[in-house]
Coordinates of C-alpha atoms in Angstrom, one line a residue:
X1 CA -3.5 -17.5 16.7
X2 CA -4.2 -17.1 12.9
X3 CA -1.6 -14.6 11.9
X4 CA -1.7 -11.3 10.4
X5 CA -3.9 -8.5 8.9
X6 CA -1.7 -7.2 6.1
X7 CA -3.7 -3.8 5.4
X8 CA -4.8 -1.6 8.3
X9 CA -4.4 1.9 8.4
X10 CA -4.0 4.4 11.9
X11 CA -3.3 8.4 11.8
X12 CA -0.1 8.9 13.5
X13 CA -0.3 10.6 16.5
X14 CA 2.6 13.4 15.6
X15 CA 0.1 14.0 12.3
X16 CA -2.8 14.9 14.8
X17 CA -0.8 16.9 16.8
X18 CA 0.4 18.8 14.1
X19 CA -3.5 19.7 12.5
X20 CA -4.3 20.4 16.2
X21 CA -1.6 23.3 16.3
X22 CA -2.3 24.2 12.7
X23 CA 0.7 23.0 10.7
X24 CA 1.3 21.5 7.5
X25 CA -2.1 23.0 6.3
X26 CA -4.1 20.6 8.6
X27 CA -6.6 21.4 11.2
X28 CA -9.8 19.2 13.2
X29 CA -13.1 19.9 13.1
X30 CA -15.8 18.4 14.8
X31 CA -14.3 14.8 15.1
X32 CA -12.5 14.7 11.4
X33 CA -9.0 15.4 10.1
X34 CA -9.2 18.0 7.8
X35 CA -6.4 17.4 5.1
X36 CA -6.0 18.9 1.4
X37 CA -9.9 19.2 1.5
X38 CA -10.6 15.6 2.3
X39 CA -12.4 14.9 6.1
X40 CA -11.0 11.6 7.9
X41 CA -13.3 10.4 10.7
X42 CA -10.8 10.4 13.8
X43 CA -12.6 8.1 15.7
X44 CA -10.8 4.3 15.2
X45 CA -8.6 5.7 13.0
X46 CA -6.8 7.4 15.7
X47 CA -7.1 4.9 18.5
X48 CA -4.5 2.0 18.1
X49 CA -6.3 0.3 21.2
X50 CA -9.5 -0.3 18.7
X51 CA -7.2 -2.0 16.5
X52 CA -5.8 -3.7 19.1
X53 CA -9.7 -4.7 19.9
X54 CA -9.5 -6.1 16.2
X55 CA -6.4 -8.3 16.5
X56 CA -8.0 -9.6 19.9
X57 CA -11.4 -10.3 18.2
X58 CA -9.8 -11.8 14.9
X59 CA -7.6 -14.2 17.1
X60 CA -4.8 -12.5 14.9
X61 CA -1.1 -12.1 16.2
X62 CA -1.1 -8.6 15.0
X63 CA -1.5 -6.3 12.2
X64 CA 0.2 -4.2 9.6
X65 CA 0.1 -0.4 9.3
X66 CA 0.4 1.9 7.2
X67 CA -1.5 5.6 6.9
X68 CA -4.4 6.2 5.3
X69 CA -3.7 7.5 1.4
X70 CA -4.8 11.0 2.2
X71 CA -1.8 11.4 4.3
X72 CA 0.9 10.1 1.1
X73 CA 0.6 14.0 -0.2
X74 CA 3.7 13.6 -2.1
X75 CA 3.9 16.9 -3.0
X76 CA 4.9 17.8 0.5
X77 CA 8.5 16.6 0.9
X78 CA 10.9 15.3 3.4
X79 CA 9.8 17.2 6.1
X80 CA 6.1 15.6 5.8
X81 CA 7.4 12.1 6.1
X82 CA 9.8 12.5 8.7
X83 CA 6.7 13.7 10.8
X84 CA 4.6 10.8 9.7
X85 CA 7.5 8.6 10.3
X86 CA 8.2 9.4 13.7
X87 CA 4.4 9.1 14.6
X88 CA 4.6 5.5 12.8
X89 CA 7.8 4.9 15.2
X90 CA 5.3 5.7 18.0
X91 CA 2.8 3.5 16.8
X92 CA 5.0 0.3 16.6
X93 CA 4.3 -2.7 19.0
X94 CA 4.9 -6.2 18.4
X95 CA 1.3 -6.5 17.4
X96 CA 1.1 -3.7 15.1
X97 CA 4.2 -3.6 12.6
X98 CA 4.1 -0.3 10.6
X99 CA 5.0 0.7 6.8
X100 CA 7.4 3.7 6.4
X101 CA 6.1 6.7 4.5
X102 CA 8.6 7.5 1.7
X103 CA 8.8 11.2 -0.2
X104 CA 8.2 9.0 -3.3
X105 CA 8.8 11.7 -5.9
X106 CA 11.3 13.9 -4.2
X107 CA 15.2 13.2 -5.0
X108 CA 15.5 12.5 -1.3
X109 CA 13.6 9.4 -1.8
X110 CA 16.0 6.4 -2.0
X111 CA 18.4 8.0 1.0
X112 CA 15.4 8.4 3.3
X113 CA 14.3 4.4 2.6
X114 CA 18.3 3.0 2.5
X115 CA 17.9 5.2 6.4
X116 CA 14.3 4.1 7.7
X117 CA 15.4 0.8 6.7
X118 CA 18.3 0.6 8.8
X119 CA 16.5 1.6 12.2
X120 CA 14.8 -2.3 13.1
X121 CA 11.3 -0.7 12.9
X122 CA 9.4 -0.5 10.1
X123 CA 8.4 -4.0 8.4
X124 CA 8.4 -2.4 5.1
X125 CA 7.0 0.4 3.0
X126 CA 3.6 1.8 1.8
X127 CA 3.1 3.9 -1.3
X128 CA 0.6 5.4 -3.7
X129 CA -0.4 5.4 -7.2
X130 CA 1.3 8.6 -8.8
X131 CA 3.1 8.1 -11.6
X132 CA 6.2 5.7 -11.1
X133 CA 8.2 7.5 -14.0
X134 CA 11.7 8.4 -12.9
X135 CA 11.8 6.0 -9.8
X136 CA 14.2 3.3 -10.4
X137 CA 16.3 4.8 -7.9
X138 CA 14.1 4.0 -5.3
X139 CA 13.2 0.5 -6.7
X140 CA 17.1 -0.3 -7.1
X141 CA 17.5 0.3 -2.6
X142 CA 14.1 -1.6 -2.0
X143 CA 15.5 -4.3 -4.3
X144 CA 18.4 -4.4 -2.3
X145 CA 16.7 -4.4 0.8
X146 CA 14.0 -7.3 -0.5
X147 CA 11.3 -4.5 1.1
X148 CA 8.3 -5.5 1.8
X149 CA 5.8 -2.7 -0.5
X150 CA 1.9 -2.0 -0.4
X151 CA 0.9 -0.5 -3.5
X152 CA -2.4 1.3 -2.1
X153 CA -4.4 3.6 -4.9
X154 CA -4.5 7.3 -4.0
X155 CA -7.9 9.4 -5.5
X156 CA -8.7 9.4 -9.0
X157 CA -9.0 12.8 -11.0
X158 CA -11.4 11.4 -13.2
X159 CA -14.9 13.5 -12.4
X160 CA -17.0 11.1 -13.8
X161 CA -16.4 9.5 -10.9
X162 CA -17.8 11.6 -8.3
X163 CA -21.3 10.3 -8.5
X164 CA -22.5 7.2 -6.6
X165 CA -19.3 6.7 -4.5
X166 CA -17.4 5.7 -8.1
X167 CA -14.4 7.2 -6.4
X168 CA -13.9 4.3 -4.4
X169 CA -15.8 1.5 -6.1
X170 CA -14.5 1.8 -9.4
X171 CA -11.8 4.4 -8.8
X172 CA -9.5 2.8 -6.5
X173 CA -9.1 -0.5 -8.3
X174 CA -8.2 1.4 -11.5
X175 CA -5.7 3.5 -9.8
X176 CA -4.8 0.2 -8.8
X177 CA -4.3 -1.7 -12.1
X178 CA -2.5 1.3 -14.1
X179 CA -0.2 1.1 -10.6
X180 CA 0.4 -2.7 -11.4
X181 CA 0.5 -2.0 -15.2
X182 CA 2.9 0.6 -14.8
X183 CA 5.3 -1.8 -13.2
X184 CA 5.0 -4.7 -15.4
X185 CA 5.7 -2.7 -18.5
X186 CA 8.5 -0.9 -17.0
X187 CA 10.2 -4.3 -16.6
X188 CA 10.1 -3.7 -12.7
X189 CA 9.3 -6.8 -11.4
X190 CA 12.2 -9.2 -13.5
X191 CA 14.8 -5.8 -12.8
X192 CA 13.8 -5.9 -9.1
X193 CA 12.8 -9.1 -8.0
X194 CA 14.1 -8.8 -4.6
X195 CA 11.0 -6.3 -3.8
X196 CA 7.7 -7.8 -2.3
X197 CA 5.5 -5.7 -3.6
X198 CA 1.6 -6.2 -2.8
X199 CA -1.0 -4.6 -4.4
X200 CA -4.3 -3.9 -2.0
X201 CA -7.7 -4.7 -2.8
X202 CA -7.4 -7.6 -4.5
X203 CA -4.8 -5.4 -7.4
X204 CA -7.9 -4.0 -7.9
X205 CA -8.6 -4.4 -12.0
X206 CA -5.3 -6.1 -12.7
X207 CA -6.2 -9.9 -12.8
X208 CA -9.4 -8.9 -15.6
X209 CA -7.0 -7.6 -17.7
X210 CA -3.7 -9.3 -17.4
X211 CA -4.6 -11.2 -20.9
X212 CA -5.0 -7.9 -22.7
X213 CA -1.6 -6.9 -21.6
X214 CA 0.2 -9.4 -22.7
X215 CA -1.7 -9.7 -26.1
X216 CA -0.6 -5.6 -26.2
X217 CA 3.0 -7.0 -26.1
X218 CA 2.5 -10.2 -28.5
X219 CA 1.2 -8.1 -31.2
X220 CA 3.3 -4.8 -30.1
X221 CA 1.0 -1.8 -29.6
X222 CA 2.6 1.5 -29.5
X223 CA 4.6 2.9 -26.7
X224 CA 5.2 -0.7 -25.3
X225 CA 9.1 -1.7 -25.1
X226 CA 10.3 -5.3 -24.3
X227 CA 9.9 -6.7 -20.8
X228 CA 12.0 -9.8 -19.5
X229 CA 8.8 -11.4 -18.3
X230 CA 5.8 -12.4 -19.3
X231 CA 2.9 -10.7 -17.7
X232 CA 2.0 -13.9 -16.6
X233 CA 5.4 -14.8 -14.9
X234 CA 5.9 -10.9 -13.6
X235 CA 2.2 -11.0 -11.8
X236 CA 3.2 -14.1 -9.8
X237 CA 6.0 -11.8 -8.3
X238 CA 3.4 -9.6 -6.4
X239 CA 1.3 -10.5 -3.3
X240 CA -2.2 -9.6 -3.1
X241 CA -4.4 -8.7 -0.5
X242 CA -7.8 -11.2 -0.5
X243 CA -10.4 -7.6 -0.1
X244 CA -12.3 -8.2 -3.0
X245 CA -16.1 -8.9 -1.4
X246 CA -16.2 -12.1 -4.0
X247 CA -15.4 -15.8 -3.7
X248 CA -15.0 -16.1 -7.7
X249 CA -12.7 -13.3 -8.2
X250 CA -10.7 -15.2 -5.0
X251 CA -10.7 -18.0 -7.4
X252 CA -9.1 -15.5 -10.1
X253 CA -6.5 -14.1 -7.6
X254 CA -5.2 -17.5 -6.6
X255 CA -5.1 -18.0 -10.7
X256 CA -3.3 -15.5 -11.5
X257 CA -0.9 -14.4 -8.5
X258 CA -0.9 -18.4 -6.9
X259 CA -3.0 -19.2 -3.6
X260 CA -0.2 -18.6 -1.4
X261 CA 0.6 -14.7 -2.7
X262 CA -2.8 -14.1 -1.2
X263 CA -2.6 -12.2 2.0
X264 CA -5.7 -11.6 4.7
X265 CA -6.4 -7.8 4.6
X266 CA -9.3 -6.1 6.0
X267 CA -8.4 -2.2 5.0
X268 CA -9.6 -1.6 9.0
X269 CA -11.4 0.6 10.1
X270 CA -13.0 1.3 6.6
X271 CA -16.3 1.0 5.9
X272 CA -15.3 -1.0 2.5
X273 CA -13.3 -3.6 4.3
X274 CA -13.5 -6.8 5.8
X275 CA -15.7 -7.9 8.4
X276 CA -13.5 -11.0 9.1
X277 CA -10.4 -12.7 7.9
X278 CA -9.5 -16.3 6.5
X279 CA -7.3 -17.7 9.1
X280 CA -5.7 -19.4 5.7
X281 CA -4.5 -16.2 4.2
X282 CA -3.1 -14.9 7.1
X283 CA -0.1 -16.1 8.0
X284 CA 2.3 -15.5 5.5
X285 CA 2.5 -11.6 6.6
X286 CA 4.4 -12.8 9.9
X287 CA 7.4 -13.4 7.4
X288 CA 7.0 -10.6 4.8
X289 CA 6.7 -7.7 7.0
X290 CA 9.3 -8.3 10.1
X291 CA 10.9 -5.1 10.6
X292 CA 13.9 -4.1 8.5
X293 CA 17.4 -3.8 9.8
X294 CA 19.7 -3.3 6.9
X295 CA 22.3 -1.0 5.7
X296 CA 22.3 -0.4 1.9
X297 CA 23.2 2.7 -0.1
X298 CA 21.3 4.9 -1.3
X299 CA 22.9 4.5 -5.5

């Protein structure tokens, strides 16, 4: 066996009954999740035995889940995640470890992760890209619990983007990189060391530009406040997933984050992803993402 696929996604099965009855503003329509105006394709999205299928075909041990970004909708609150969650519990199998979905801006945030994490289910957490302002309470209990964290970018507001599919190939990698640069200069990484977080798609635009960040701090642009690490020295405390469609941006990756903080993930069942994983990136996962069982406080 050659480990595990670090970034899958599946629609939880409490989230499609919901849109069948009509809640939470969802509905289904001819095959598709309907959801804030966005259409998912049910299809393998909402069949774990097709990813199952995958982790057979990949000789893999298993995967790791989390939902698809649509679904984060932070503005809808506790009572959004705990139905997420409890599909996500459903989901669970020793071949397919799942990634809590946290109320990331709500108050509620850092009690409902110190709780999920106590529970011996979820192997970590999964978040967005929204603005991270405000949230080192929740970064202070996922320190505590060394959490495992996928960082995956949400939709871009920028219009320009809606031609040519820019909404995904340039979009999500930027949402990606002001994720990761939000974090570095927020001193997250050397305040919180004990979290594991790992930025999909490759950190999208952050390796390009981690030079220009620190030269922003050597010569002290505006707005920037000391940091207790390098840029340098705080990248090599993320993980990585290897999705980037390019053997000499892998070369970068393992440059700038160190060959063994990149993890094999195919963003299955996307049409963007991976149409095979390197047995070499794969095991680490196994270790990151076994599921939590740990009582902290919620500070």
């Amino acid at each position: 066996m050659a480990g595990w696929d670090i970034h899958t996604h599946l629609i939880p099965p409490t989230v499609l009954s919901a849109a069948h009855r009509g809640e939470f503003g969802l509905s289904v329509d001819s095959g598709f999740l309907v959801i804030d105006g966005q259409r998912l394709p049910l299809r393998r999205l909402a069949d774990p035995a097709a990813l199952l299928h995958w982790i057979t075909e990949q000789s893999l041990d298993g995967a790791v889940v989390s939902v698809p970004p649509a679904l984060f909708r932070y503005d809808a609150g506790v009572e959004w995640s705990e139905l997420v969650n409890q599909g996500l519990r459903e989901l669970a199998t020793p071949q397919l470890r799942v990634l809590a979905h946290l109320p990331l801006l709500d108050p509620a945030a850092p009690a409902v992760a110190a709780g999920l994490a106590g529970e011996g289910v979820f192997g970590g957490f999964a978040v967005g890209t929204p603005s991270y302002a405000g949230l080192d309470p929740v970064w202070r209990v996922l320190d505590a619990l060394e959490a495992f964290t996928l960082i995956h970018p949400g939709s871009s507001d920028d219009k320009r983007l809606d031609s040519f599919y820019l909404s995904n190939l340039l979009g999500n990698p930027y949402e990606t990189g002001v994720a990761a640069a939000s974090l570095v200069f927020a001193d997250v990484p050397g305040r919180f060391p004990g979290i594991r977080f790992c930025l999909c798609h490759g950190g999208g635009v952050t390796a390009a530009v981690a030079g220009r960040w620190q030269r922003g701090i050597d010569t002290e642009r505006p707005g920037i406040e000391p940091v207790s690490l390098p840029v340098a020295e705080a990248l090599r405390r993320f993980y990585v997933d290897d999705l980037v469609h390019d053997d000499a941006v892998l070369e970068l990756l393992a440059s700038t984050f160190g060959a063994e903080r990149v993890l094999a993930g195919s963003d299955w069942p996307f049409p963007m992803g991976s149409d095979g994983l390197s047995p070499a990136r794969s095991a680490t996962a196994e270790v990151l993402t076994r599921p939590l069982a740990k009582e902290v406080a919620a500070w």
